[in-house]
Amino acid sequence: MPAPRQGSPLPAAGTARLRAAVVAVVSGLAALALVLTGCTPFLSPGSGPTPGTDTSATAGAPPELEKFYQQKVEWSSCENNLECTKVTVPVDYSKPGGDTIQLAVARLKGKNASSNLLVNPGGPGVSAIDLVRDAGTTMFSDKLRSAYNLVGWDPRGVKRSAPVTCFDGPQEDARRQQNPDYSTDAGLEQAFAEQLKLIDACKANTGPILAHTDTISSAKDMDVIRAVAMGQSKLNYAGFSYGTLLGSTYAGLFPDRVGRFALDGALDPAMDSTQVTIGQAKGFEDALHAYVRSCISKSGCPMGGNENDAVTQIQALLQSVKEQPMPTTQGRVLPGTDFVNGFILPLYNNTNWPVLTQALTSAFRGDGTAMLRLADLAADRDSNGTYSSNSTYAFMAYNCLDYNTASDTTSMRNEADQLRQASPTFGDFFAFGGVNCRDWPAKPVRTPSPAHYTGGSTILVVGTTGDPATPYPWAQSLRSELGNASLLTWNGEGHTAYGRGSSCIDGAVDGFLVDGKVPKDGMRC
């Protein structure tokens, strides 16, 4: 989810949870109360038409994949007025006669819909079904929801679609309580040993999909969904955060199948894992300073003095928690890693900054309960101790297959030095990503390279100047790499732009997706 584990790069997402979150007061403490709820089982499939069915939708499929492109799907009523189905795809596209999995797909029908819009909220590891179910009627405008059926799917390895499965709830709680010292060789070896226990559990509990939970395979899944579940010769798509990497990958693989594509909160596919991690570390350091400037201008801020004084106070607090985990009222302590996990979650959306202020107020008094609640929210942990998704494990699987992350001690320590320079507050917690992937059972399958798109449909890229998770220069790079694209900019704070209160942004994106009106390249809101 949208917070770093020490020893892992940061998920370029969290969009779904932040979009579905509202500020509420729980037991006198600020928390993010989610609309997101647990999944109810899919009903037995019935029959129903696929709006927007196009007889050319399945044309051009490679002969070895025809059975997947020719499959018939049936829709049934399911949770929250959705319709659900499942789409069968190969585990390994290079071996289409081998194992298969089923992808869970759902749609929210539009009032006057004649077409379908596939959506992805990011991650990797976030459920698009949850996005459609919980935020479909609030995040997306009336104009867009009327014109389109919103279609969401859980990508391979995620939640309802052959999920990567590792630890149970108590085991994951215990993992989060660990506090290894990465500054020593002994601490680093301890971290590798603990990670190997997790990987062994993933191998034992998941199956062959573990070696094929990657972005290229997922983008190929999107094309099967387009053909058989959406019935369209061209794909209309709105991808947020990591969903932009899925979108640009699809555009490179299937340029003639691209319809109206909006990519909001862009990842630059040319960047390697070090560049991504350093960019995000700097982005969250900048977001911290923006938050602090706002906090100290108001009464009730737990930090005093000027901006630099306040940041220094936060750094001292974090250092103390790193050395000695903070007590909570939850029967668990708050180690430094989960302190940062909770801290950066509200930085994704500036409307949630008051939540951070209240959590910090308690933390400065020695009570980590509120910050732990935020960390639990980031990890999809419910109050009863269960985890409502497998997002942590799916995120790990995608990144270990999408990026070749250095895992030797020298390289990781050199990267850690760069991260501390980019982010004096958070850098240590973005470091040592190689621990996650050194012992992963499959090698990376993706080589970072610039997006390559030759299609005739203009792609809309949306960037936010104060985006901490996908910094604005990445949107500029993606727009340049795509060539046939237009860049729309929001001068604002927080992660992504659409559906966050800017009528200028929402109007431009809706005009593009619904009316086909491409915003002028360079337009700012």
Short mmCIF file of C-alpha atoms in Angstrom, two decimals:
data_model
loop_
_atom_site.label_atom_id
_atom_site.label_comp_id
_atom_site.label_asym_id
_atom_site.label_seq_id
_atom_site.Cartn_x
_atom_site.Cartn_y
_atom_site.Cartn_z
CA MET A 1 0.00 0.00 0.00
CA PRO A 2 0.99 3.63 0.01
CA ALA A 3 3.76 3.50 2.59
CA PRO A 4 7.28 2.14 2.54
CA ARG A 5 8.56 -0.83 4.40
CA GLN A 6 12.18 -0.28 5.27
CA GLY A 7 14.07 -2.36 2.80
CA SER A 8 11.61 -1.78 -0.04
CA PRO A 9 10.89 0.88 -2.64
CA LEU A 10 7.71 2.86 -2.14
CA PRO A 11 4.53 1.80 -3.92
CA ALA A 12 3.67 4.43 -6.48
CA ALA A 13 0.05 4.24 -5.51
CA GLY A 14 -2.29 4.24 -2.62
CA THR A 15 -4.65 6.14 -4.87
CA ALA A 16 -7.69 3.97 -4.21
CA ARG A 17 -7.49 4.18 -0.45
CA LEU A 18 -6.84 7.91 -0.41
CA ARG A 19 -9.64 8.56 -2.87
CA ALA A 20 -12.08 6.53 -0.78
CA ALA A 21 -11.03 8.10 2.50
CA VAL A 22 -12.76 10.79 4.53
CA VAL A 23 -11.62 12.46 7.72
CA ALA A 24 -13.44 11.25 10.82
CA VAL A 25 -12.92 11.36 14.56
CA VAL A 26 -12.63 8.00 16.28
CA SER A 27 -12.32 7.87 20.10
CA GLY A 28 -11.10 11.45 20.08
CA LEU A 29 -8.32 10.68 17.59
CA ALA A 30 -8.29 11.61 13.92
CA ALA A 31 -8.29 8.63 11.59
CA LEU A 32 -9.04 7.90 7.98
CA ALA A 33 -12.38 6.13 7.88
CA LEU A 34 -12.64 4.18 4.66
CA VAL A 35 -15.63 3.44 2.58
CA LEU A 36 -13.69 0.36 1.50
CA THR A 37 -15.12 -2.86 2.92
CA GLY A 38 -14.45 -6.55 2.58
CA CYS A 39 -15.28 -8.38 -0.61
CA THR A 40 -18.44 -10.45 -0.82
CA PRO A 41 -18.33 -13.65 -2.87
CA PHE A 42 -19.14 -13.54 -6.54
CA LEU A 43 -22.57 -14.93 -7.33
CA SER A 44 -23.12 -17.82 -9.69
CA PRO A 45 -22.74 -16.51 -13.23
CA GLY A 46 -25.81 -15.71 -15.21
CA SER A 47 -26.16 -14.31 -18.67
CA GLY A 48 -26.14 -10.76 -19.92
CA PRO A 49 -25.03 -8.64 -22.84
CA THR A 50 -21.73 -6.84 -22.97
CA PRO A 51 -22.44 -3.17 -23.75
CA GLY A 52 -20.33 -1.83 -26.57
CA THR A 53 -19.89 -5.23 -28.22
CA ASP A 54 -17.91 -4.80 -31.41
CA THR A 55 -17.62 -7.68 -33.87
CA SER A 56 -14.00 -6.67 -34.54
CA ALA A 57 -13.07 -6.78 -30.85
CA THR A 58 -11.48 -10.21 -31.09
CA ALA A 59 -9.88 -9.74 -34.51
CA GLY A 60 -6.14 -9.94 -34.84
CA ALA A 61 -5.46 -12.16 -31.85
CA PRO A 62 -2.36 -14.36 -32.20
CA PRO A 63 -3.44 -17.88 -33.22
CA GLU A 64 -1.98 -19.44 -30.09
CA LEU A 65 -4.14 -17.10 -27.94
CA GLU A 66 -7.40 -17.40 -29.89
CA LYS A 67 -9.05 -19.60 -27.27
CA PHE A 68 -8.64 -16.81 -24.75
CA TYR A 69 -9.86 -14.10 -27.09
CA GLN A 70 -12.83 -16.21 -28.19
CA GLN A 71 -14.05 -17.16 -24.71
CA LYS A 72 -17.57 -16.18 -23.72
CA VAL A 73 -18.10 -14.49 -20.38
CA GLU A 74 -21.30 -14.22 -18.38
CA TRP A 75 -22.15 -11.39 -16.02
CA SER A 76 -24.01 -11.67 -12.72
CA SER A 77 -25.27 -9.17 -10.17
CA CYS A 78 -22.92 -8.83 -7.24
CA GLU A 79 -21.82 -6.38 -4.57
CA ASN A 80 -22.94 -2.74 -4.42
CA ASN A 81 -24.94 -2.81 -7.68
CA LEU A 82 -22.02 -4.13 -9.67
CA GLU A 83 -22.03 -6.84 -12.29
CA CYS A 84 -19.21 -9.37 -12.10
CA THR A 85 -17.56 -11.92 -14.30
CA LYS A 86 -14.29 -13.80 -14.64
CA VAL A 87 -11.90 -13.88 -17.58
CA THR A 88 -9.47 -16.74 -18.16
CA VAL A 89 -5.89 -15.90 -19.18
CA PRO A 90 -2.65 -17.91 -19.39
CA VAL A 91 -0.29 -17.78 -16.44
CA ASP A 92 2.62 -17.56 -18.88
CA TYR A 93 1.89 -15.92 -22.24
CA SER A 94 4.87 -17.69 -23.77
CA LYS A 95 3.22 -20.99 -22.90
CA PRO A 96 -0.50 -20.45 -23.63
CA GLY A 97 -1.17 -24.18 -23.48
CA GLY A 98 -0.03 -24.33 -19.87
CA ASP A 99 -1.59 -23.21 -16.59
CA THR A 100 -4.38 -20.63 -16.59
CA ILE A 101 -5.87 -18.28 -14.00
CA GLN A 102 -9.14 -16.38 -13.76
CA LEU A 103 -9.19 -12.61 -13.47
CA ALA A 104 -12.03 -11.06 -11.49
CA VAL A 105 -13.74 -8.26 -13.44
CA ALA A 106 -16.61 -5.99 -12.41
CA ARG A 107 -18.54 -3.14 -13.98
CA LEU A 108 -20.69 -0.30 -12.74
CA LYS A 109 -23.23 0.42 -15.46
CA GLY A 110 -23.68 3.97 -16.67
CA LYS A 111 -27.07 5.55 -17.10
CA ASN A 112 -26.64 6.29 -20.80
CA ALA A 113 -23.55 4.22 -21.45
CA SER A 114 -22.72 3.07 -24.95
CA SER A 115 -19.09 2.27 -24.19
CA ASN A 116 -16.81 0.96 -21.44
CA LEU A 117 -13.96 2.58 -19.55
CA LEU A 118 -11.36 0.34 -17.93
CA VAL A 119 -9.86 1.85 -14.77
CA ASN A 120 -6.88 1.04 -12.57
CA PRO A 121 -6.07 2.85 -9.29
CA GLY A 122 -2.41 1.93 -9.03
CA GLY A 123 -0.30 -0.08 -6.67
CA PRO A 124 0.92 -2.33 -7.97
CA GLY A 125 -1.36 -4.48 -5.90
CA VAL A 126 -4.49 -2.34 -5.51
CA SER A 127 -7.92 -3.69 -6.47
CA ALA A 128 -9.71 -1.84 -9.26
CA ILE A 129 -12.90 -3.68 -8.34
CA ASP A 130 -12.76 -2.00 -4.94
CA LEU A 131 -12.23 1.35 -6.65
CA VAL A 132 -15.28 0.91 -8.88
CA ARG A 133 -17.37 -0.43 -6.00
CA ASP A 134 -16.46 2.14 -3.38
CA ALA A 135 -15.43 5.28 -5.25
CA GLY A 136 -17.14 4.78 -8.59
CA THR A 137 -20.03 7.07 -7.70
CA THR A 138 -17.94 9.68 -5.86
CA MET A 139 -14.56 9.96 -7.56
CA PHE A 140 -15.82 9.92 -11.13
CA SER A 141 -18.07 12.73 -12.37
CA ASP A 142 -21.74 12.34 -13.26
CA LYS A 143 -20.87 13.14 -16.86
CA LEU A 144 -18.31 10.35 -17.10
CA ARG A 145 -20.42 7.80 -15.18
CA SER A 146 -23.37 8.47 -17.43
CA ALA A 147 -21.36 8.03 -20.62
CA TYR A 148 -19.43 4.91 -19.61
CA ASN A 149 -19.76 1.62 -17.85
CA LEU A 150 -16.86 1.71 -15.40
CA VAL A 151 -14.95 -1.57 -15.59
CA GLY A 152 -12.44 -2.58 -12.93
CA TRP A 153 -10.40 -5.73 -12.51
CA ASP A 154 -8.08 -7.15 -9.93
CA PRO A 155 -4.81 -7.61 -11.82
CA ARG A 156 -3.12 -10.99 -11.73
CA GLY A 157 -1.78 -11.71 -8.25
CA VAL A 158 -4.13 -9.19 -6.61
CA LYS A 159 -6.92 -9.94 -4.12
CA ARG A 160 -9.56 -11.85 -6.15
CA SER A 161 -7.34 -12.79 -9.12
CA ALA A 162 -5.01 -15.67 -8.16
CA PRO A 163 -3.63 -13.61 -5.27
CA VAL A 164 -0.03 -13.76 -4.10
CA THR A 165 -0.50 -15.30 -0.65
CA CYS A 166 2.18 -15.34 2.04
CA PHE A 167 1.62 -14.76 5.77
CA ASP A 168 -1.59 -14.86 7.79
CA GLY A 169 -2.65 -11.89 9.94
CA PRO A 170 -0.69 -12.72 13.13
CA GLN A 171 2.41 -13.53 11.09
CA GLU A 172 2.19 -10.23 9.21
CA ASP A 173 1.69 -8.39 12.52
CA ALA A 174 4.86 -10.03 13.83
CA ARG A 175 6.74 -9.10 10.65
CA ARG A 176 5.75 -5.47 11.05
CA GLN A 177 6.99 -5.43 14.65
CA GLN A 178 10.53 -6.30 13.55
CA ASN A 179 13.10 -3.54 13.87
CA PRO A 180 16.37 -4.67 12.24
CA ASP A 181 19.31 -2.28 12.17
CA TYR A 182 20.21 -1.95 8.49
CA SER A 183 23.27 0.13 9.34
CA THR A 184 25.14 -2.98 10.49
CA ASP A 185 26.05 -6.06 8.48
CA ALA A 186 24.49 -8.25 11.17
CA GLY A 187 21.24 -6.30 10.96
CA LEU A 188 21.23 -6.57 7.19
CA GLU A 189 21.73 -10.33 7.36
CA GLN A 190 18.88 -10.55 9.85
CA ALA A 191 16.67 -8.67 7.37
CA PHE A 192 17.59 -11.08 4.56
CA ALA A 193 16.83 -14.06 6.80
CA GLU A 194 13.42 -12.71 7.80
CA GLN A 195 12.59 -11.87 4.18
CA LEU A 196 13.50 -15.40 3.13
CA LYS A 197 10.92 -16.73 5.61
CA LEU A 198 8.32 -14.55 3.91
CA ILE A 199 9.37 -15.63 0.42
CA ASP A 200 9.23 -19.30 1.43
CA ALA A 201 5.67 -18.73 2.64
CA CYS A 202 4.78 -17.00 -0.64
CA LYS A 203 6.14 -19.98 -2.61
CA ALA A 204 4.27 -22.46 -0.45
CA ASN A 205 0.93 -20.64 -0.54
CA THR A 206 0.70 -19.08 -4.01
CA GLY A 207 1.50 -21.27 -7.00
CA PRO A 208 2.93 -20.67 -10.49
CA ILE A 209 1.52 -17.13 -10.78
CA LEU A 210 4.29 -16.01 -8.39
CA ALA A 211 6.76 -16.05 -11.29
CA HIS A 212 4.39 -14.18 -13.63
CA THR A 213 2.97 -11.35 -11.53
CA ASP A 214 4.49 -8.63 -13.68
CA THR A 215 3.38 -5.54 -15.59
CA ILE A 216 3.96 -6.89 -19.10
CA SER A 217 1.78 -9.93 -18.44
CA SER A 218 -0.84 -7.73 -16.79
CA ALA A 219 -0.93 -5.39 -19.79
CA LYS A 220 -1.56 -8.42 -22.01
CA ASP A 221 -4.39 -9.39 -19.66
CA MET A 222 -5.91 -5.97 -20.29
CA ASP A 223 -6.21 -6.73 -23.98
CA VAL A 224 -8.06 -9.98 -23.33
CA ILE A 225 -10.41 -8.09 -20.99
CA ARG A 226 -10.94 -5.46 -23.71
CA ALA A 227 -11.93 -8.10 -26.22
CA VAL A 228 -14.09 -10.49 -24.20
CA ALA A 229 -15.44 -8.48 -21.25
CA MET A 230 -15.75 -5.06 -22.90
CA GLY A 231 -16.40 -6.11 -26.49
CA GLN A 232 -14.55 -3.17 -28.05
CA SER A 233 -11.95 -2.99 -30.81
CA LYS A 234 -10.23 -0.11 -28.96
CA LEU A 235 -9.60 0.23 -25.24
CA ASN A 236 -10.70 3.32 -23.34
CA TYR A 237 -8.69 3.55 -20.13
CA ALA A 238 -8.09 5.72 -17.06
CA GLY A 239 -4.99 4.71 -15.12
CA PHE A 240 -3.74 6.36 -11.95
CA SER A 241 -0.23 6.19 -10.48
CA TYR A 242 1.19 2.71 -11.22
CA GLY A 243 -1.84 2.37 -13.51
CA THR A 244 -0.01 4.77 -15.85
CA LEU A 245 2.80 2.23 -16.21
CA LEU A 246 0.22 -0.38 -17.12
CA GLY A 247 -1.26 2.08 -19.61
CA SER A 248 2.00 3.04 -21.30
CA THR A 249 3.02 -0.63 -21.44
CA TYR A 250 -0.29 -1.51 -23.10
CA ALA A 251 0.12 1.36 -25.56
CA GLY A 252 3.52 0.02 -26.57
CA LEU A 253 2.25 -3.54 -27.00
CA PHE A 254 -1.08 -2.72 -28.70
CA PRO A 255 -0.78 0.77 -30.26
CA ASP A 256 -3.65 0.21 -32.69
CA ARG A 257 -5.96 -0.81 -29.83
CA VAL A 258 -5.55 2.46 -27.91
CA GLY A 259 -8.75 4.48 -27.72
CA ARG A 260 -9.04 7.32 -25.19
CA PHE A 261 -6.27 6.96 -22.61
CA ALA A 262 -5.92 9.23 -19.57
CA LEU A 263 -2.79 8.58 -17.45
CA ASP A 264 -2.83 10.52 -14.16
CA GLY A 265 0.15 10.55 -11.77
CA ALA A 266 2.68 9.24 -14.23
CA LEU A 267 5.48 6.76 -13.73
CA ASP A 268 8.34 7.13 -16.19
CA PRO A 269 8.94 3.60 -17.57
CA ALA A 270 12.53 4.53 -18.44
CA MET A 271 13.58 4.82 -14.80
CA ASP A 272 15.30 2.02 -12.91
CA SER A 273 14.47 1.16 -9.29
CA THR A 274 17.11 3.51 -7.86
CA GLN A 275 15.79 6.45 -9.86
CA VAL A 276 12.22 5.70 -8.83
CA THR A 277 13.11 5.37 -5.16
CA ILE A 278 15.26 8.51 -5.00
CA GLY A 279 12.59 10.50 -6.86
CA GLN A 280 9.91 9.41 -4.42
CA ALA A 281 12.09 10.01 -1.37
CA LYS A 282 12.68 13.58 -2.51
CA GLY A 283 9.00 13.94 -3.35
CA PHE A 284 7.92 13.01 0.15
CA GLU A 285 10.58 15.24 1.71
CA ASP A 286 9.14 18.14 -0.31
CA ALA A 287 5.61 17.13 0.76
CA LEU A 288 6.75 17.09 4.39
CA HIS A 289 7.98 20.66 4.09
CA ALA A 290 4.71 21.73 2.44
CA TYR A 291 2.78 20.12 5.29
CA VAL A 292 5.00 21.75 7.93
CA ARG A 293 4.57 25.20 6.41
CA SER A 294 0.82 24.73 6.61
CA CYS A 295 0.88 23.27 10.12
CA ILE A 296 2.97 25.97 11.81
CA SER A 297 0.73 28.66 10.33
CA LYS A 298 -2.21 27.32 12.34
CA SER A 299 -2.97 26.97 16.02
CA GLY A 300 -2.66 23.49 17.48
CA CYS A 301 0.45 22.48 15.53
CA PRO A 302 2.63 20.24 17.74
CA MET A 303 5.85 21.67 16.26
CA GLY A 304 7.18 25.12 17.03
CA GLY A 305 9.52 27.66 15.49
CA ASN A 306 10.10 28.13 11.78
CA GLU A 307 9.89 25.54 8.98
CA ASN A 308 13.38 24.15 9.53
CA ASP A 309 12.88 24.02 13.29
CA ALA A 310 9.67 22.05 12.86
CA VAL A 311 11.24 19.57 10.44
CA THR A 312 14.15 19.08 12.83
CA GLN A 313 11.70 18.29 15.64
CA ILE A 314 10.00 15.65 13.48
CA GLN A 315 13.37 14.15 12.56
CA ALA A 316 14.32 13.92 16.24
CA LEU A 317 11.01 12.23 17.04
CA LEU A 318 11.49 9.74 14.23
CA GLN A 319 15.04 8.99 15.35
CA SER A 320 13.84 8.28 18.89
CA VAL A 321 11.18 5.89 17.60
CA LYS A 322 13.74 4.20 15.36
CA GLU A 323 15.94 3.57 18.41
CA GLN A 324 13.12 2.63 20.77
CA PRO A 325 9.67 1.65 19.37
CA MET A 326 6.86 3.77 20.78
CA PRO A 327 4.15 2.23 22.99
CA THR A 328 0.50 2.19 21.91
CA THR A 329 -2.81 1.17 23.44
CA GLN A 330 -3.21 -1.59 20.84
CA GLY A 331 -1.01 -4.23 22.46
CA ARG A 332 1.63 -3.59 19.81
CA VAL A 333 4.53 -1.17 19.67
CA LEU A 334 5.18 1.33 16.90
CA PRO A 335 8.63 0.76 15.33
CA GLY A 336 10.27 3.38 13.15
CA THR A 337 9.20 1.68 9.93
CA ASP A 338 5.51 1.75 10.78
CA PHE A 339 5.87 5.30 12.11
CA VAL A 340 6.92 6.33 8.61
CA ASN A 341 4.23 4.10 7.07
CA GLY A 342 1.61 6.02 9.02
CA PHE A 343 3.25 9.42 8.61
CA ILE A 344 3.39 9.53 4.84
CA LEU A 345 -0.14 8.20 4.22
CA PRO A 346 -1.84 11.61 4.79
CA LEU A 347 0.84 13.26 2.63
CA TYR A 348 -0.85 11.70 -0.40
CA ASN A 349 -3.75 14.14 -0.05
CA ASN A 350 -3.40 17.58 1.53
CA THR A 351 -7.02 17.49 2.71
CA ASN A 352 -5.87 14.79 5.15
CA TRP A 353 -3.06 16.87 6.67
CA PRO A 354 -5.15 17.53 9.84
CA VAL A 355 -5.11 13.75 10.42
CA LEU A 356 -1.32 13.85 10.47
CA THR A 357 -1.33 16.80 12.85
CA GLN A 358 -3.43 14.91 15.40
CA ALA A 359 -1.35 11.74 15.06
CA LEU A 360 1.84 13.75 15.53
CA THR A 361 0.38 15.56 18.54
CA SER A 362 -0.15 12.19 20.24
CA ALA A 363 3.26 10.90 19.15
CA PHE A 364 5.08 13.90 20.65
CA ARG A 365 3.34 12.97 23.92
CA GLY A 366 4.72 9.44 23.68
CA ASP A 367 1.57 7.71 22.41
CA GLY A 368 1.92 5.99 19.02
CA THR A 369 -1.67 4.71 18.82
CA ALA A 370 -2.93 7.15 16.20
CA MET A 371 0.15 6.75 14.01
CA LEU A 372 -0.17 2.96 14.24
CA ARG A 373 -3.78 3.24 13.08
CA LEU A 374 -2.57 5.10 10.03
CA ALA A 375 0.09 2.45 9.43
CA ASP A 376 -2.59 -0.23 9.73
CA LEU A 377 -4.69 1.63 7.19
CA ALA A 378 -1.75 1.74 4.83
CA ALA A 379 -1.29 -2.00 5.26
CA ASP A 380 -5.02 -2.80 4.82
CA ARG A 381 -5.20 -4.13 8.38
CA ASP A 382 -8.66 -4.12 9.91
CA SER A 383 -9.25 -3.46 13.61
CA ASN A 384 -9.91 -7.16 14.22
CA GLY A 385 -6.38 -8.05 13.12
CA THR A 386 -7.21 -9.36 9.66
CA TYR A 387 -5.77 -7.93 6.44
CA SER A 388 -8.44 -7.11 3.87
CA SER A 389 -6.09 -7.41 0.90
CA ASN A 390 -2.78 -8.88 -0.17
CA SER A 391 -1.52 -5.55 -1.49
CA THR A 392 1.81 -5.72 0.40
CA TYR A 393 2.71 -9.06 -1.18
CA ALA A 394 1.39 -8.25 -4.64
CA PHE A 395 3.37 -5.00 -4.60
CA MET A 396 6.50 -6.95 -3.75
CA ALA A 397 5.89 -9.52 -6.49
CA TYR A 398 5.40 -6.90 -9.22
CA ASN A 399 8.44 -4.89 -8.23
CA CYS A 400 10.73 -7.91 -8.00
CA LEU A 401 9.76 -8.89 -11.55
CA ASP A 402 9.56 -5.36 -13.00
CA TYR A 403 12.87 -4.02 -11.68
CA ASN A 404 16.37 -5.46 -11.36
CA THR A 405 17.15 -4.13 -7.89
CA ALA A 406 20.75 -4.38 -6.68
CA SER A 407 21.00 -6.51 -3.54
CA ASP A 408 24.72 -6.54 -2.78
CA THR A 409 25.75 -4.70 0.37
CA THR A 410 27.96 -2.12 -1.31
CA SER A 411 25.34 -1.06 -3.86
CA MET A 412 22.59 -0.84 -1.27
CA ARG A 413 24.70 1.23 1.11
CA ASN A 414 25.69 3.58 -1.72
CA GLU A 415 22.02 3.99 -2.63
CA ALA A 416 21.19 4.61 1.03
CA ASP A 417 23.67 7.50 1.06
CA GLN A 418 21.96 9.01 -2.00
CA LEU A 419 18.57 8.57 -0.38
CA ARG A 420 19.64 10.38 2.79
CA GLN A 421 20.79 13.30 0.67
CA ALA A 422 17.48 13.34 -1.23
CA SER A 423 15.42 12.94 1.94
CA PRO A 424 17.12 13.57 5.29
CA THR A 425 13.86 12.65 7.07
CA PHE A 426 12.73 9.54 5.22
CA GLY A 427 15.76 8.40 3.19
CA ASP A 428 16.74 5.54 5.48
CA PHE A 429 13.26 4.07 5.16
CA PHE A 430 13.35 4.04 1.37
CA ALA A 431 16.68 2.21 1.32
CA PHE A 432 17.69 -1.45 1.03
CA GLY A 433 15.01 -2.45 -1.49
CA GLY A 434 17.29 -5.26 -2.63
CA VAL A 435 16.42 -7.15 0.55
CA ASN A 436 12.95 -7.80 -0.84
CA CYS A 437 14.04 -9.32 -4.11
CA ARG A 438 17.43 -11.01 -3.74
CA ASP A 439 15.87 -14.40 -3.00
CA TRP A 440 12.70 -13.99 -5.09
CA PRO A 441 12.01 -17.27 -6.96
CA ALA A 442 11.97 -15.64 -10.42
CA LYS A 443 14.19 -13.15 -12.21
CA PRO A 444 13.01 -9.76 -13.48
CA VAL A 445 11.24 -9.88 -16.86
CA ARG A 446 11.03 -6.15 -17.60
CA THR A 447 13.89 -3.87 -18.65
CA PRO A 448 13.17 -0.19 -17.91
CA SER A 449 13.09 1.78 -21.17
CA PRO A 450 11.31 4.84 -22.54
CA ALA A 451 7.69 4.42 -23.55
CA HIS A 452 7.33 3.60 -27.23
CA TYR A 453 3.99 4.42 -28.82
CA THR A 454 3.12 4.53 -32.52
CA GLY A 455 -0.68 4.71 -32.36
CA GLY A 456 -2.87 7.38 -33.86
CA SER A 457 -4.93 8.21 -30.75
CA THR A 458 -3.55 11.04 -28.63
CA ILE A 459 -2.87 9.98 -25.02
CA LEU A 460 -3.59 12.41 -22.18
CA VAL A 461 -0.96 12.59 -19.42
CA VAL A 462 -1.91 14.40 -16.20
CA GLY A 463 0.65 15.62 -13.66
CA THR A 464 0.44 17.40 -10.29
CA THR A 465 3.26 19.80 -9.43
CA GLY A 466 3.32 18.82 -5.75
CA ASP A 467 2.83 15.07 -6.23
CA PRO A 468 5.07 13.22 -3.72
CA ALA A 469 4.64 9.66 -5.02
CA THR A 470 4.91 10.31 -8.75
CA PRO A 471 6.84 13.59 -9.02
CA TYR A 472 5.77 16.00 -11.74
CA PRO A 473 8.93 15.62 -13.89
CA TRP A 474 7.89 12.02 -14.49
CA ALA A 475 4.70 13.21 -16.19
CA GLN A 476 6.76 15.53 -18.37
CA SER A 477 9.06 12.64 -19.32
CA LEU A 478 6.20 10.27 -20.12
CA ARG A 479 4.49 12.85 -22.30
CA SER A 480 7.74 13.34 -24.23
CA GLU A 481 8.38 9.62 -24.64
CA LEU A 482 4.86 8.85 -25.89
CA GLY A 483 5.12 11.44 -28.64
CA ASN A 484 1.46 11.53 -29.62
CA ALA A 485 0.36 12.86 -26.24
CA SER A 486 -0.82 15.98 -24.42
CA LEU A 487 0.26 17.08 -20.93
CA LEU A 488 -2.32 18.52 -18.52
CA THR A 489 -0.90 20.03 -15.31
CA TRP A 490 -2.47 20.76 -11.94
CA ASN A 491 -0.64 23.28 -9.77
CA GLY A 492 -1.45 21.55 -6.51
CA GLU A 493 -0.36 19.28 -3.68
CA GLY A 494 -0.94 15.55 -3.32
CA HIS A 495 -0.96 12.43 -5.42
CA THR A 496 -2.76 12.51 -8.81
CA ALA A 497 -5.24 15.17 -9.90
CA TYR A 498 -8.58 13.86 -11.22
CA GLY A 499 -11.43 13.70 -8.71
CA ARG A 500 -9.60 15.74 -6.08
CA GLY A 501 -11.56 18.96 -6.28
CA SER A 502 -10.26 20.81 -9.31
CA SER A 503 -13.16 21.55 -11.65
CA CYS A 504 -10.60 22.62 -14.24
CA ILE A 505 -8.85 19.23 -14.19
CA ASP A 506 -12.05 17.22 -13.98
CA GLY A 507 -13.64 19.18 -16.81
CA ALA A 508 -10.63 18.72 -19.07
CA VAL A 509 -10.34 14.98 -18.37
CA ASP A 510 -14.09 14.45 -18.81
CA GLY A 511 -14.05 16.44 -22.02
CA PHE A 512 -11.30 14.18 -23.31
CA LEU A 513 -12.74 10.83 -22.21
CA VAL A 514 -16.38 11.59 -23.00
CA ASP A 515 -16.27 14.09 -25.86
CA GLY A 516 -12.90 13.28 -27.39
CA LYS A 517 -11.67 16.85 -26.93
CA VAL A 518 -7.92 16.73 -26.34
CA PRO A 519 -6.72 19.46 -23.92
CA LYS A 520 -4.09 21.73 -25.40
CA ASP A 521 -0.64 20.36 -24.68
CA GLY A 522 0.76 22.31 -21.74
CA MET A 523 -2.63 23.34 -20.32
CA ARG A 524 -2.44 24.24 -16.60
CA CYS A 525 -5.10 24.36 -13.92
#
